[in-house]
Each structure stands twice: as C-alpha cells, then as structure tokens.
XYZ file of C-alpha atoms in Angstrom:
80
model
C -12.396 -15.648 -2.153
C -10.156 -13.458 -4.226
C -10.829 -9.846 -5.082
C -12.276 -9.086 -8.529
C -9.668 -8.271 -11.145
C -9.312 -4.800 -12.568
C -10.144 -4.802 -16.291
C -7.081 -4.436 -18.503
C -6.706 -1.888 -21.281
C -7.435 -4.607 -23.861
C -10.732 -5.514 -22.214
C -11.935 -1.942 -21.770
C -11.169 -0.928 -25.351
C -8.651 1.779 -24.429
C -5.496 1.950 -26.486
C -2.129 2.556 -24.920
C -0.246 5.644 -25.934
C 3.098 4.906 -27.520
C 5.433 7.769 -26.547
C 8.297 6.721 -28.828
C 6.117 6.584 -31.945
C 5.246 10.290 -31.815
C 6.167 12.174 -34.998
C 8.649 14.435 -33.200
C 10.658 11.493 -31.745
C 13.296 10.162 -34.144
C 15.589 8.450 -31.623
C 16.157 8.270 -27.872
C 18.863 10.667 -26.731
C 20.174 11.215 -23.209
C 19.959 15.001 -23.730
C 16.181 14.903 -24.303
C 15.220 15.079 -20.632
C 11.583 15.987 -21.316
C 11.056 12.670 -23.117
C 13.056 10.672 -20.573
C 11.065 12.083 -17.643
C 7.960 10.372 -19.037
C 9.695 7.053 -18.300
C 10.566 7.957 -14.693
C 8.299 7.673 -11.680
C 7.891 10.546 -9.230
C 10.466 8.787 -7.018
C 13.047 8.692 -9.828
C 12.701 5.009 -10.709
C 12.586 3.778 -14.297
C 9.080 2.611 -15.215
C 8.617 -0.921 -16.524
C 7.637 -1.894 -20.047
C 4.277 -3.066 -18.777
C 3.483 0.466 -17.640
C 4.994 2.437 -20.524
C 3.911 0.138 -23.351
C 7.169 0.123 -25.302
C 9.023 -2.766 -26.922
C 11.967 -4.552 -25.256
C 14.439 -2.931 -27.654
C 13.000 0.526 -26.944
C 13.126 -0.182 -23.192
C 16.840 -0.972 -23.436
C 17.458 2.261 -25.358
C 15.470 4.255 -22.789
C 17.299 2.610 -19.866
C 20.684 3.374 -21.397
C 19.696 6.991 -22.122
C 18.336 7.519 -18.586
C 21.470 6.090 -17.007
C 23.685 8.280 -19.224
C 21.592 11.353 -18.361
C 21.931 10.551 -14.658
C 25.720 10.336 -14.984
C 25.762 13.704 -16.760
C 23.596 15.170 -13.953
C 20.696 15.922 -16.307
C 18.306 13.643 -14.402
C 18.196 12.851 -10.674
C 19.153 9.461 -9.287
C 16.270 9.744 -6.803
C 13.216 11.942 -6.575
C 14.023 13.412 -3.156
C-alpha cells in the first residue's frame, strides 16, 4: 500500500504567491539581492519553478540574475 498523498495547493484552495508580480518588481536585476534570495534555498541552491510558482521565462531570468550575482560576489555559491 502506498502512503496517502499530500493535498496540493489547488485542492486545498490556497493560492500561490507570485513574487515577480508584486507592484514594486518591474524587472529581475542581479543587483536586487533581496528579491533573488527568495529564490534560493538555505543551502544556496536555486529553487525550482514548482516551488516558486513562476513561469518558465521568469525562471530563466531569475537563474541568469542569480548566476550573475554570484559572479559579482553579491550572493553565495553555497550556504555554508
């Protein structure tokens, strides 16, 4: 027998928050480390689209901005 499944956000009626649709966010910039940290785990890994709830195009923009910020030493490569 398999374990019972955890109800998804769609089944429970909760809506996902969309961090890039906030009124103060106009575009994704590598210098905006406060916004980019919301897309990083505590270990420094980039969170997946399934977790963050953003579109594929937004995910690519976020990935590029995080990688640029890491190269500029604004964000850590790991969370050690």
